JSON list of C-alpha atoms in Angstrom, two decimals:
[
{"chain": "A", "resi": 1, "resn": "ALA", "atom": "CA", "xyz": [7.30, 31.78, -75.78]},
{"chain": "A", "resi": 2, "resn": "ALA", "atom": "CA", "xyz": [8.55, 32.55, -79.25]},
{"chain": "A", "resi": 3, "resn": "PRO", "atom": "CA", "xyz": [8.31, 29.83, -81.87]},
{"chain": "A", "resi": 4, "resn": "LYS", "atom": "CA", "xyz": [11.38, 27.72, -82.48]},
{"chain": "A", "resi": 5, "resn": "VAL", "atom": "CA", "xyz": [12.30, 27.36, -86.18]},
{"chain": "A", "resi": 6, "resn": "GLU", "atom": "CA", "xyz": [14.82, 24.72, -87.37]},
{"chain": "A", "resi": 7, "resn": "LYS", "atom": "CA", "xyz": [15.90, 23.35, -90.74]},
{"chain": "A", "resi": 8, "resn": "SER", "atom": "CA", "xyz": [15.65, 19.57, -91.32]},
{"chain": "A", "resi": 9, "resn": "GLY", "atom": "CA", "xyz": [17.00, 18.83, -94.77]},
{"chain": "A", "resi": 10, "resn": "ASP", "atom": "CA", "xyz": [14.82, 20.75, -97.22]},
{"chain": "A", "resi": 11, "resn": "ASN", "atom": "CA", "xyz": [12.06, 21.11, -94.62]},
{"chain": "A", "resi": 12, "resn": "THR", "atom": "CA", "xyz": [11.49, 23.72, -91.94]},
{"chain": "A", "resi": 13, "resn": "VAL", "atom": "CA", "xyz": [10.21, 22.60, -88.53]},
{"chain": "A", "resi": 14, "resn": "VAL", "atom": "CA", "xyz": [8.31, 25.17, -86.43]},
{"chain": "A", "resi": 15, "resn": "THR", "atom": "CA", "xyz": [7.62, 24.39, -82.76]},
{"chain": "A", "resi": 16, "resn": "LEU", "atom": "CA", "xyz": [5.09, 26.38, -80.79]},
{"chain": "A", "resi": 17, "resn": "VAL", "atom": "CA", "xyz": [4.43, 25.98, -77.08]},
{"chain": "A", "resi": 18, "resn": "LEU", "atom": "CA", "xyz": [1.03, 27.37, -76.08]},
{"chain": "A", "resi": 19, "resn": "LYS", "atom": "CA", "xyz": [0.08, 28.29, -72.55]},
{"chain": "A", "resi": 20, "resn": "GLY", "atom": "CA", "xyz": [-2.38, 25.84, -70.91]},
{"chain": "A", "resi": 21, "resn": "ALA", "atom": "CA", "xyz": [-5.89, 26.77, -69.92]},
{"chain": "A", "resi": 22, "resn": "LYS", "atom": "CA", "xyz": [-8.71, 25.59, -67.66]},
{"chain": "A", "resi": 23, "resn": "ASP", "atom": "CA", "xyz": [-11.95, 24.55, -69.41]},
{"chain": "A", "resi": 24, "resn": "PRO", "atom": "CA", "xyz": [-11.07, 25.93, -72.87]},
{"chain": "A", "resi": 25, "resn": "LYS", "atom": "CA", "xyz": [-13.83, 26.05, -75.48]},
{"chain": "A", "resi": 26, "resn": "ALA", "atom": "CA", "xyz": [-13.51, 24.62, -78.96]},
{"chain": "A", "resi": 27, "resn": "GLY", "atom": "CA", "xyz": [-12.87, 27.41, -81.47]},
{"chain": "A", "resi": 28, "resn": "SER", "atom": "CA", "xyz": [-11.67, 29.98, -78.96]},
{"chain": "A", "resi": 29, "resn": "GLY", "atom": "CA", "xyz": [-8.33, 30.69, -77.42]},
{"chain": "A", "resi": 30, "resn": "LEU", "atom": "CA", "xyz": [-6.39, 27.45, -76.85]},
{"chain": "A", "resi": 31, "resn": "GLY", "atom": "CA", "xyz": [-9.41, 25.61, -78.32]},
{"chain": "A", "resi": 32, "resn": "SER", "atom": "CA", "xyz": [-8.70, 27.24, -81.71]},
{"chain": "A", "resi": 33, "resn": "ALA", "atom": "CA", "xyz": [-5.33, 25.54, -81.93]},
{"chain": "A", "resi": 34, "resn": "ILE", "atom": "CA", "xyz": [-5.90, 22.08, -80.34]},
{"chain": "A", "resi": 35, "resn": "SER", "atom": "CA", "xyz": [-8.68, 19.51, -80.22]},
{"chain": "A", "resi": 36, "resn": "ILE", "atom": "CA", "xyz": [-10.62, 20.08, -77.00]},
{"chain": "A", "resi": 37, "resn": "ILE", "atom": "CA", "xyz": [-12.33, 17.24, -75.06]},
{"chain": "A", "resi": 38, "resn": "GLU", "atom": "CA", "xyz": [-15.82, 18.54, -74.67]},
{"chain": "A", "resi": 39, "resn": "GLU", "atom": "CA", "xyz": [-18.08, 17.84, -71.59]},
{"chain": "A", "resi": 40, "resn": "LYS", "atom": "CA", "xyz": [-20.68, 16.27, -73.86]},
{"chain": "A", "resi": 41, "resn": "THR", "atom": "CA", "xyz": [-18.19, 13.64, -75.06]},
{"chain": "A", "resi": 42, "resn": "ILE", "atom": "CA", "xyz": [-17.69, 12.55, -71.45]},
{"chain": "A", "resi": 43, "resn": "THR", "atom": "CA", "xyz": [-21.28, 12.64, -70.37]},
{"chain": "A", "resi": 44, "resn": "ASP", "atom": "CA", "xyz": [-22.48, 10.82, -73.53]},
{"chain": "A", "resi": 45, "resn": "ALA", "atom": "CA", "xyz": [-19.94, 8.04, -72.95]},
{"chain": "A", "resi": 46, "resn": "VAL", "atom": "CA", "xyz": [-21.43, 7.22, -69.50]},
{"chain": "A", "resi": 47, "resn": "ALA", "atom": "CA", "xyz": [-25.08, 8.19, -70.13]},
{"chain": "A", "resi": 48, "resn": "GLY", "atom": "CA", "xyz": [-27.37, 5.96, -68.08]},
{"chain": "A", "resi": 49, "resn": "ALA", "atom": "CA", "xyz": [-24.53, 4.14, -66.41]},
{"chain": "A", "resi": 50, "resn": "ILE", "atom": "CA", "xyz": [-23.23, 6.69, -63.92]},
{"chain": "A", "resi": 51, "resn": "ASP", "atom": "CA", "xyz": [-24.07, 10.25, -62.89]},
{"chain": "A", "resi": 52, "resn": "ILE", "atom": "CA", "xyz": [-21.19, 12.65, -63.15]},
{"chain": "A", "resi": 53, "resn": "SER", "atom": "CA", "xyz": [-20.94, 16.36, -62.43]},
{"chain": "A", "resi": 54, "resn": "ASP", "atom": "CA", "xyz": [-18.39, 19.15, -61.87]},
{"chain": "A", "resi": 55, "resn": "ILE", "atom": "CA", "xyz": [-16.47, 18.24, -65.01]},
{"chain": "A", "resi": 56, "resn": "HIS", "atom": "CA", "xyz": [-13.34, 20.29, -65.55]},
{"chain": "A", "resi": 57, "resn": "LEU", "atom": "CA", "xyz": [-10.39, 19.92, -67.91]},
{"chain": "A", "resi": 58, "resn": "GLU", "atom": "CA", "xyz": [-7.17, 21.72, -67.15]},
{"chain": "A", "resi": 59, "resn": "TYR", "atom": "CA", "xyz": [-4.69, 21.77, -69.98]},
{"chain": "A", "resi": 60, "resn": "PHE", "atom": "CA", "xyz": [-0.99, 22.24, -69.32]},
{"chain": "A", "resi": 61, "resn": "ASP", "atom": "CA", "xyz": [1.44, 23.76, -71.89]},
{"chain": "A", "resi": 62, "resn": "CYS", "atom": "CA", "xyz": [0.56, 22.36, -75.35]},
{"chain": "A", "resi": 63, "resn": "THR", "atom": "CA", "xyz": [3.20, 21.70, -78.05]},
{"chain": "A", "resi": 64, "resn": "ILE", "atom": "CA", "xyz": [2.43, 22.09, -81.72]},
{"chain": "A", "resi": 65, "resn": "ILE", "atom": "CA", "xyz": [5.05, 21.02, -84.24]},
{"chain": "A", "resi": 66, "resn": "ALA", "atom": "CA", "xyz": [4.53, 21.89, -87.96]},
{"chain": "A", "resi": 67, "resn": "THR", "atom": "CA", "xyz": [6.77, 20.62, -90.69]},
{"chain": "A", "resi": 68, "resn": "LEU", "atom": "CA", "xyz": [6.83, 22.75, -93.88]},
{"chain": "A", "resi": 69, "resn": "ASP", "atom": "CA", "xyz": [8.32, 21.64, -97.20]},
{"chain": "A", "resi": 70, "resn": "ALA", "atom": "CA", "xyz": [10.62, 23.82, -99.29]},
{"chain": "A", "resi": 71, "resn": "SER", "atom": "CA", "xyz": [7.59, 25.54, -100.88]},
{"chain": "A", "resi": 72, "resn": "GLY", "atom": "CA", "xyz": [6.17, 26.47, -97.51]},
{"chain": "A", "resi": 73, "resn": "ASN", "atom": "CA", "xyz": [3.34, 23.90, -97.55]},
{"chain": "A", "resi": 74, "resn": "VAL", "atom": "CA", "xyz": [2.53, 22.21, -94.20]},
{"chain": "A", "resi": 75, "resn": "ILE", "atom": "CA", "xyz": [3.28, 18.51, -94.73]},
{"chain": "A", "resi": 76, "resn": "GLY", "atom": "CA", "xyz": [3.12, 17.37, -91.15]},
{"chain": "A", "resi": 77, "resn": "LEU", "atom": "CA", "xyz": [1.52, 18.52, -87.92]},
{"chain": "A", "resi": 78, "resn": "SER", "atom": "CA", "xyz": [1.57, 17.09, -84.40]},
{"chain": "A", "resi": 79, "resn": "VAL", "atom": "CA", "xyz": [-0.17, 18.39, -81.34]},
{"chain": "A", "resi": 80, "resn": "ASN", "atom": "CA", "xyz": [0.53, 17.29, -77.79]},
{"chain": "A", "resi": 81, "resn": "ALA", "atom": "CA", "xyz": [-1.97, 18.56, -75.24]},
{"chain": "A", "resi": 82, "resn": "PRO", "atom": "CA", "xyz": [-1.67, 17.04, -71.77]},
{"chain": "A", "resi": 83, "resn": "CYS", "atom": "CA", "xyz": [-4.50, 17.71, -69.32]},
{"chain": "A", "resi": 84, "resn": "ILE", "atom": "CA", "xyz": [-6.19, 16.60, -66.08]},
{"chain": "A", "resi": 85, "resn": "LEU", "atom": "CA", "xyz": [-9.86, 15.63, -66.14]},
{"chain": "A", "resi": 86, "resn": "SER", "atom": "CA", "xyz": [-11.56, 16.23, -62.80]},
{"chain": "A", "resi": 87, "resn": "LEU", "atom": "CA", "xyz": [-15.14, 15.28, -61.98]},
{"chain": "A", "resi": 88, "resn": "THR", "atom": "CA", "xyz": [-17.50, 14.10, -59.28]},
{"chain": "A", "resi": 89, "resn": "ALA", "atom": "CA", "xyz": [-18.98, 10.62, -59.62]},
{"chain": "A", "resi": 90, "resn": "MET", "atom": "CA", "xyz": [-20.84, 8.46, -57.15]},
{"chain": "A", "resi": 91, "resn": "GLY", "atom": "CA", "xyz": [-20.36, 11.10, -54.44]},
{"chain": "A", "resi": 92, "resn": "GLY", "atom": "CA", "xyz": [-16.58, 11.31, -54.70]},
{"chain": "A", "resi": 93, "resn": "GLY", "atom": "CA", "xyz": [-14.09, 13.34, -56.62]},
{"chain": "A", "resi": 94, "resn": "ALA", "atom": "CA", "xyz": [-11.77, 11.88, -59.24]},
{"chain": "A", "resi": 95, "resn": "GLU", "atom": "CA", "xyz": [-8.88, 13.15, -61.29]},
{"chain": "A", "resi": 96, "resn": "VAL", "atom": "CA", "xyz": [-7.37, 11.48, -64.36]},
{"chain": "A", "resi": 97, "resn": "GLY", "atom": "CA", "xyz": [-4.37, 12.55, -66.33]},
{"chain": "A", "resi": 98, "resn": "ILE", "atom": "CA", "xyz": [-4.87, 12.44, -70.12]},
{"chain": "A", "resi": 99, "resn": "GLU", "atom": "CA", "xyz": [-2.26, 12.80, -72.84]},
{"chain": "A", "resi": 100, "resn": "CYS", "atom": "CA", "xyz": [-4.11, 14.12, -75.94]},
{"chain": "A", "resi": 101, "resn": "TYR", "atom": "CA", "xyz": [-1.96, 13.64, -79.07]},
{"chain": "A", "resi": 102, "resn": "ASP", "atom": "CA", "xyz": [-2.92, 14.30, -82.72]},
{"chain": "A", "resi": 103, "resn": "GLU", "atom": "CA", "xyz": [-0.66, 13.66, -85.67]},
{"chain": "A", "resi": 104, "resn": "PHE", "atom": "CA", "xyz": [-1.39, 14.57, -89.28]},
{"chain": "A", "resi": 105, "resn": "THR", "atom": "CA", "xyz": [0.47, 13.98, -92.55]},
{"chain": "A", "resi": 106, "resn": "ILE", "atom": "CA", "xyz": [-0.57, 16.16, -95.42]},
{"chain": "A", "resi": 107, "resn": "ALA", "atom": "CA", "xyz": [0.09, 15.35, -99.11]},
{"chain": "A", "resi": 108, "resn": "TYR", "atom": "CA", "xyz": [-0.26, 17.78, -102.02]}
]
């Protein structure tokens, strides 16, 4: 979809909605715009406690909102990236919904 651009006082707010993806990689495609949960993060968290396999992350549409000041500097950025984590653990399948949200304020 096309970006939505709105004025908010002296600021400009740009909203982008990016198409979701299954198992995106950091630095490529969707993973170049949002923070991706990597398989290693999940496996390291449970290392030695439980065996897990068949790890997949399916991201739904992701919303990025950037706020620019009157000079065009990005002063705020929020990223909402909902996904479903699916995996196999202890012989059974599991799915968990995760709401990944990042928010940044930038000062010049």
